[in-house]
Coordinates of C-alpha atoms and ligand atoms in Angstrom, one line a residue:
M1 CA 79.7 156.2 45.3
T2 CA 78.8 158.2 47.6
E3 CA 77.8 156.1 50.6
K4 CA 81.2 154.7 50.6
I5 CA 83.4 157.7 50.1
D6 CA 81.5 158.8 53.3
L7 CA 82.1 155.4 55.3
R8 CA 85.9 155.5 54.4
R9 CA 86.0 159.6 55.5
R10 CA 84.7 159.1 58.9
Y11 CA 86.9 155.4 59.5
L12 CA 89.8 158.1 59.1
L13 CA 88.6 160.3 61.2
A14 CA 87.8 157.9 63.7
G15 CA 91.1 156.2 63.9
T16 CA 94.6 157.0 65.5
A17 CA 96.3 160.6 64.6
A18 CA 98.9 158.8 63.2
A19 CA 96.6 156.7 60.6
T20 CA 95.0 159.8 59.3
G21 CA 98.4 161.2 59.0
L22 CA 99.5 158.4 56.8
A23 CA 96.7 158.0 54.7
V24 CA 96.5 161.6 54.0
S25 CA 99.9 162.1 52.7
G26 CA 98.6 159.3 51.0
V27 CA 102.3 157.2 52.0
T28 CA 101.2 154.4 53.7
V29 CA 97.8 152.6 53.7
S30 CA 97.8 150.2 56.8
A31 CA 95.1 147.8 57.5
Q32 CA 93.3 150.5 59.5
D33 CA 92.5 152.6 56.6
K34 CA 90.6 149.7 54.0
P35 CA 86.8 151.2 53.6
L36 CA 83.9 148.7 54.7
P37 CA 82.9 147.4 51.5
D38 CA 79.2 147.5 50.6
Y39 CA 77.5 144.4 51.5
V40 CA 78.9 145.3 55.4
S41 CA 78.6 149.2 55.2
F42 CA 76.0 148.6 58.3
K43 CA 78.8 148.0 60.7
K44 CA 80.5 150.3 63.1
P45 CA 84.2 151.3 60.7
D46 CA 85.7 152.5 64.0
A47 CA 84.8 148.8 65.7
L48 CA 86.6 147.1 63.4
I49 CA 89.7 145.9 62.2
V50 CA 89.2 145.3 58.3
H51 CA 92.0 142.3 57.3
S52 CA 90.3 142.6 54.0
N53 CA 87.3 142.3 51.7
N54 CA 86.2 139.0 53.2
T55 CA 88.1 139.4 56.7
I56 CA 86.9 141.8 59.5
E57 CA 87.2 141.2 62.9
T58 CA 86.5 142.9 66.2
R59 CA 89.0 145.8 67.9
R60 CA 88.9 144.5 71.3
D61 CA 88.6 147.8 72.7
A62 CA 85.0 148.1 70.6
F63 CA 83.7 144.6 72.4
G64 CA 82.5 146.6 76.1
T65 CA 80.9 144.8 78.4
S66 CA 77.8 143.9 76.8
L67 CA 76.6 140.1 76.7
I68 CA 75.4 140.6 73.5
T69 CA 77.7 141.1 70.3
P70 CA 75.6 143.5 67.9
E71 CA 75.2 142.6 64.8
D72 CA 77.4 146.3 63.2
K73 CA 80.9 145.1 65.6
L74 CA 80.4 141.4 64.5
Y75 CA 83.2 140.4 62.9
I76 CA 83.0 138.7 59.2
R77 CA 84.8 135.6 57.2
N78 CA 83.7 134.4 53.8
N79 CA 86.5 132.1 52.4
V80 CA 84.0 132.9 48.8
S81 CA 82.3 136.3 48.5
P82 CA 78.4 136.6 49.3
P83 CA 76.3 136.0 47.3
D84 CA 74.6 139.0 45.3
A85 CA 71.9 140.4 47.5
S86 CA 68.6 139.9 46.4
I87 CA 68.7 136.3 47.8
V88 CA 67.1 137.8 51.2
A89 CA 64.8 140.1 49.1
D90 CA 62.5 137.5 49.8
R91 CA 63.4 135.9 52.3
D92 CA 61.0 133.3 52.5
A93 CA 60.4 131.7 49.3
W94 CA 64.5 130.9 49.7
E95 CA 64.4 127.0 49.2
V96 CA 67.0 124.3 50.6
S97 CA 66.9 120.8 50.2
I98 CA 67.0 118.6 52.4
E99 CA 68.3 115.2 51.9
G100 CA 69.5 111.8 53.8
V101 CA 66.2 111.4 55.5
A102 CA 63.4 109.2 54.7
E103 CA 61.6 111.7 53.0
P104 CA 63.9 114.0 51.4
R105 CA 62.5 117.5 49.6
A106 CA 63.3 120.9 49.4
L107 CA 61.8 123.2 52.6
T108 CA 61.4 127.0 51.9
V109 CA 61.7 128.8 54.7
G110 CA 58.4 130.5 54.4
Q111 CA 57.2 126.6 55.4
L112 CA 60.3 126.3 58.4
K113 CA 59.0 128.7 59.9
S114 CA 55.7 126.5 60.8
M115 CA 58.1 123.3 61.6
G116 CA 59.4 124.8 65.3
L117 CA 61.1 127.2 66.9
D118 CA 63.9 127.4 68.9
T119 CA 66.5 130.4 70.1
V120 CA 69.9 129.7 71.3
A121 CA 72.8 132.2 72.2
M122 CA 76.3 131.0 71.6
V123 CA 79.7 132.4 70.9
L124 CA 80.5 132.6 66.7
Q125 CA 84.6 132.3 66.5
C126 CA 86.5 131.9 63.7
S127 CA 88.6 128.7 63.9
G128 CA 91.8 131.4 63.2
N129 CA 90.6 133.4 66.1
G130 CA 94.1 134.2 67.9
R131 CA 95.9 133.0 64.7
A132 CA 99.1 136.4 65.6
F133 CA 100.0 135.4 68.8
F134 CA 101.5 131.6 67.2
D135 CA 104.9 131.8 67.9
H136 CA 105.0 129.2 64.0
N137 CA 103.1 132.2 61.9
P138 CA 101.2 129.6 60.6
S139 CA 99.7 132.2 57.1
G140 CA 96.4 133.0 57.4
T141 CA 94.7 136.1 58.5
Q142 CA 96.3 136.9 61.5
W143 CA 93.4 137.4 63.8
K144 CA 93.5 138.5 67.8
V145 CA 91.3 138.4 69.9
G146 CA 87.9 139.3 67.6
A147 CA 87.4 136.8 65.6
A148 CA 84.3 136.1 68.0
G149 CA 81.3 137.4 69.3
N150 CA 78.3 136.4 71.2
V151 CA 74.8 136.4 68.9
I152 CA 71.7 135.1 69.4
W153 CA 70.2 132.8 66.9
T154 CA 66.3 131.9 65.9
G155 CA 65.2 129.2 64.2
V156 CA 63.6 125.4 63.4
P157 CA 65.1 122.9 65.4
L158 CA 66.8 120.4 62.7
R159 CA 65.7 117.4 64.2
K160 CA 62.1 118.5 63.9
V161 CA 62.5 119.0 60.6
V162 CA 64.1 115.3 59.4
D163 CA 61.8 114.2 62.0
A164 CA 58.4 115.8 59.9
L165 CA 60.1 114.0 57.1
G166 CA 60.3 110.6 58.4
G167 CA 63.6 110.7 60.3
P168 CA 66.9 110.2 59.2
A169 CA 67.4 107.3 56.5
E170 CA 69.8 104.4 57.6
G171 CA 73.1 104.4 58.1
M172 CA 74.3 108.6 57.8
K173 CA 76.4 109.7 60.5
F174 CA 76.8 113.4 59.4
I175 CA 75.4 116.7 58.9
T176 CA 76.6 118.7 56.1
G177 CA 75.7 121.5 54.6
T178 CA 76.3 123.3 51.9
G179 CA 76.9 127.0 51.3
G180 CA 74.7 129.0 48.5
E181 CA 77.5 130.9 46.8
T182 CA 77.8 131.8 42.9
I183 CA 81.3 129.7 42.2
P184 CA 83.0 131.3 39.2
A185 CA 83.2 129.6 36.5
D186 CA 86.6 129.1 36.1
L187 CA 87.1 127.8 39.6
K188 CA 86.4 123.8 40.3
E189 CA 83.3 123.3 42.3
R190 CA 84.7 121.1 44.7
D191 CA 88.0 123.3 45.5
V192 CA 85.7 126.6 46.8
V193 CA 82.2 125.4 48.1
V194 CA 82.0 125.6 51.7
E195 CA 80.4 122.3 52.3
R196 CA 80.9 121.2 55.8
S197 CA 80.2 118.5 58.2
V198 CA 79.6 117.9 61.6
P199 CA 79.2 114.2 63.8
I200 CA 74.8 113.2 63.5
D201 CA 75.9 113.5 67.4
V202 CA 74.7 117.1 67.9
L203 CA 71.7 116.5 65.4
D204 CA 70.0 117.6 68.5
T205 CA 71.4 121.1 68.6
V206 CA 71.2 122.1 65.5
L207 CA 69.6 125.5 64.1
L208 CA 68.4 126.2 61.1
A209 CA 68.4 129.7 62.3
W210 CA 66.7 132.7 60.4
D211 CA 67.3 135.9 62.8
L212 CA 70.2 137.0 64.4
N213 CA 70.2 139.3 67.3
G214 CA 66.3 139.7 66.8
E215 CA 66.3 141.0 63.3
P216 CA 66.2 139.2 59.9
V217 CA 69.9 137.6 59.8
S218 CA 72.1 140.7 57.5
L219 CA 73.4 138.6 54.2
A220 CA 77.4 139.3 55.5
H221 CA 76.3 137.0 58.2
G222 CA 74.5 133.7 56.1
G223 CA 71.0 135.3 55.7
P224 CA 68.6 134.5 54.4
L225 CA 68.9 130.9 55.8
R226 CA 72.3 129.4 58.6
M227 CA 73.3 126.3 60.1
I228 CA 73.9 126.8 64.0
V229 CA 76.2 124.1 65.5
P230 CA 76.3 125.5 69.0
G231 CA 79.3 124.9 70.4
Y232 CA 81.2 124.1 67.0
T233 CA 83.8 127.0 65.1
G234 CA 82.4 129.4 62.7
V235 CA 83.7 127.3 59.5
N236 CA 80.7 124.7 60.4
N237 CA 78.5 127.0 60.3
V238 CA 77.3 127.6 57.3
K239 CA 75.9 130.4 55.8
Y240 CA 73.0 130.8 53.0
L241 CA 72.4 127.4 53.2
K242 CA 70.9 125.3 50.1
R243 CA 71.9 122.3 51.5
L244 CA 71.5 120.4 54.1
A245 CA 71.7 116.7 54.0
L246 CA 72.4 114.1 56.8
T247 CA 75.6 111.8 54.9
A248 CA 77.1 108.3 56.1
Q249 CA 80.5 109.9 54.5
E250 CA 82.4 113.6 55.6
S251 CA 81.8 115.6 53.0
D252 CA 84.7 115.3 49.7
A253 CA 84.7 119.4 50.0
R254 CA 88.4 120.7 50.4
I255 CA 86.7 122.8 53.1
Q256 CA 85.9 119.4 54.6
Q257 CA 88.7 117.3 53.4
S258 CA 92.1 118.9 54.1
R259 CA 91.0 122.0 55.3
Y260 CA 90.1 123.1 58.9
R261 CA 92.3 120.4 59.8
L262 CA 94.5 119.4 63.2
L263 CA 98.0 118.6 62.9
P264 CA 101.8 119.5 63.4
V265 CA 103.6 122.4 61.5
G266 CA 104.3 121.6 59.0
E267 CA 102.6 118.4 57.7
K268 CA 100.8 118.1 55.0
A269 CA 96.5 118.2 55.7
G270 CA 94.4 115.6 54.8
P271 CA 91.6 113.7 56.5
Q272 CA 93.3 111.8 58.4
H273 CA 93.7 114.5 60.7
P274 CA 91.0 115.7 62.7
S275 CA 88.2 118.6 61.7
V276 CA 88.2 121.1 63.6
W277 CA 84.8 121.2 64.9
A278 CA 83.5 121.5 69.3
M279 CA 85.9 124.9 70.5
P280 CA 87.8 124.6 73.9
V281 CA 87.6 127.0 77.1
K282 CA 88.9 130.0 76.1
S283 CA 89.0 133.9 77.6
F284 CA 90.1 137.5 77.2
V285 CA 90.1 140.9 79.3
T286 CA 88.8 143.5 77.2
A287 CA 89.6 146.0 79.7
P288 CA 91.3 148.1 81.2
L289 CA 93.8 148.0 78.0
D290 CA 97.6 149.2 77.3
V291 CA 96.8 152.6 80.0
A292 CA 95.1 152.6 83.2
R293 CA 94.5 154.5 86.8
A294 CA 96.6 153.7 89.6
G295 CA 94.2 152.8 92.4
A296 CA 90.2 150.6 91.9
V297 CA 90.1 148.9 89.2
Q298 CA 87.5 146.3 87.4
V299 CA 88.9 144.4 85.3
T300 CA 86.2 142.9 82.8
G301 CA 86.2 140.6 80.4
F302 CA 84.6 137.2 78.9
A303 CA 84.7 134.1 79.8
F304 CA 83.5 130.7 77.3
G305 CA 83.0 127.0 77.6
G306 CA 82.8 126.0 74.2
I307 CA 81.4 122.8 73.5
N308 CA 80.6 122.6 77.5
P309 CA 79.5 125.4 79.8
V310 CA 81.7 127.8 81.5
Q311 CA 82.2 127.1 85.3
S312 CA 84.6 130.0 86.4
V313 CA 87.3 132.6 85.7
E314 CA 90.0 133.9 87.8
V315 CA 92.7 137.0 86.6
S316 CA 95.9 137.7 87.6
T317 CA 97.3 141.1 87.4
D318 CA 101.3 139.9 87.9
G319 CA 101.3 137.3 84.2
G320 CA 100.5 134.7 85.6
K321 CA 102.0 134.6 89.0
N322 CA 99.3 135.4 91.5
W323 CA 95.2 134.2 90.7
Q324 CA 91.7 136.1 91.9
K325 CA 89.0 134.5 90.9
A326 CA 86.0 136.8 88.9
E327 CA 82.6 136.9 89.2
F328 CA 80.2 136.6 86.4
I329 CA 78.6 138.9 85.5
G330 CA 74.0 139.5 84.2
P331 CA 71.7 136.8 82.9
D332 CA 73.8 133.5 82.2
L333 CA 72.9 133.1 78.0
G334 CA 72.5 128.9 78.4
R335 CA 76.1 126.1 78.0
Y336 CA 77.4 128.0 74.7
A337 CA 77.0 131.8 75.0
W338 CA 79.7 133.1 77.0
R339 CA 79.7 135.2 80.5
S340 CA 80.7 138.4 80.9
F341 CA 83.5 138.7 83.8
A342 CA 84.6 141.3 86.5
L343 CA 86.9 141.6 89.4
S344 CA 87.6 145.0 91.6
T345 CA 91.1 144.9 92.2
D346 CA 93.8 147.7 92.8
L347 CA 96.9 148.5 90.6
Q348 CA 100.0 150.0 91.3
P349 CA 102.0 152.3 89.4
G350 CA 104.2 150.4 86.7
T351 CA 103.2 147.2 83.6
H352 CA 101.3 144.7 84.8
L353 CA 100.6 142.0 82.5
I354 CA 97.0 141.5 83.4
V355 CA 96.2 137.6 82.2
S356 CA 92.5 135.6 82.9
R357 CA 92.2 132.1 82.6
A358 CA 88.7 129.8 82.1
T359 CA 87.6 125.9 83.7
D360 CA 84.7 124.5 81.9
S361 CA 82.4 122.6 83.4
E362 CA 84.5 118.7 82.4
G363 CA 87.5 120.5 84.2
N364 CA 88.8 121.8 81.8
V365 CA 91.4 124.5 82.1
Q366 CA 93.5 127.2 78.9
P367 CA 96.5 125.8 79.3
E368 CA 99.3 128.1 79.4
E369 CA 100.7 127.9 75.7
P370 CA 97.9 126.5 72.3
E371 CA 98.9 122.8 71.2
P372 CA 100.4 124.3 67.9
N373 CA 98.8 123.3 64.6
N374 CA 99.9 123.7 61.5
S375 CA 97.4 126.4 60.8
G376 CA 97.1 128.1 63.8
Y377 CA 93.3 126.8 65.0
N378 CA 91.9 126.7 68.1
H379 CA 94.9 129.1 70.8
N380 CA 93.0 129.6 73.3
G381 CA 96.3 129.8 75.1
W382 CA 96.8 133.1 78.5
R383 CA 99.3 134.4 78.1
D384 CA 99.3 135.3 74.7
H385 CA 96.0 136.6 74.9
G386 CA 97.1 139.2 78.2
V387 CA 97.1 142.5 77.7
E388 CA 99.9 144.4 78.9
V389 CA 99.0 148.0 80.9
A390 CA 100.7 150.7 82.0
V391 CA 99.3 151.9 85.2
S392 CA 100.1 156.1 86.6
Ligands
MTE1 N1 78.4 130.3 53.4 C1 79.3 130.2 53.8 N2 79.3 130.0 55.8 C2 80.4 130.2 55.8 C3 81.7 130.9 55.6 C4 81.6 131.4 54.3 O1 82.5 132.2 53.7 N3 80.6 130.5 53.0 N4 82.9 130.9 56.6 C5 82.4 130.2 57.6 C6 83.8 130.4 58.6 S1 85.4 130.1 58.0 C7 83.0 131.4 59.3 S2 84.5 131.8 61.3 C8 82.2 132.1 59.6 C9 81.9 133.7 59.5 O2 80.7 134.2 60.3 P1 80.3 135.4 59.9 O3 80.8 136.0 59.3 O4 79.6 136.0 60.4 O5 81.0 136.2 61.4 O6 81.1 131.6 59.0 C10 81.5 130.0 58.1 N5 80.3 130.1 57.2
MO2 MO1 86.7 130.8 60.2

């Protein structure tokens, strides 16, 4: 209990004067004032916007210029409350049932560790990141830019596990992962379970991961074991993985059948609409934000290609009239990671709309406006991701 109070106090102290004033007077509690829930108490409150206990995003000004997003700043999205912390007490004992292979069986994390090893750096991004920018006000968490991070996973390639168990059973078309949350008894399991299917074409890139940024995956981020599908949106990266099945059909869970689908605004979602799977090319500026001094400025940000490698990124400081190529900074961590970019430029006094526009290896360019879709997924429009900066 004491810990909770301390966190709340620290968070309030770190907040803006206005937010602190309001909270102290006890009149209003804005999103800024929400304390971090216990399961993420290791996170940095001043780096985060707490939308709810299960939806927490990284502030745009907290990304900095580091290529890797540390776990204590990484966003959080849980569709269901996380399982009890006891599941990470003995990580190697956690069991995952491997099905849809010639010789199905349960394997512990300890056994998986002896079967293969690989590491991948990738952008983990919620399908709804940027939802707040859509004009049709889709319902759901009003994520801005921060339901995304660039992280490093280590685990066993799924291909190694499947091959060790005799290969895929015949006719399998999907990889289906099931989350290990406890579903409240009064709810219908199929309505609530986090069970996602992705096409079997990605079999060679999927990892069953036990490490995040060099540490055992925390409970908050899906420990002891998580299914990692590089280049695919957050929801496809199933936490607390308890079952991994190669399947002939997509999961019949609600989260697969009628959620996370791309459909025209106002229609009712169903399996006939495309699933939110591979991520499109995207970038956003991280500095300067709000205000800057006239003269030499470094415009910085991140750019990624989603399912494809990112090729290049341009920056405009006049709302998209003129563009200049930015430089990629630091190492290339591979096709699924984001790249840090910078443009050295001079800014004159006045108001500037600073925007960035990335291109992937296939020549796909971020659009000015995104494709509107009912639930507000995959927003990669460059205009809405711009920042208005007052230069003096
Ligand atoms: N088991 C399980 N896996 C899950 C979820 C969940 O609620 N339960 N949420 C998904 C969604 S919608 C996203 S965006 C990411 C969030 O990952 P993070 O909380 O580690 O950032 O996890 C995905 N995997
Ligand atoms: Mo998500």
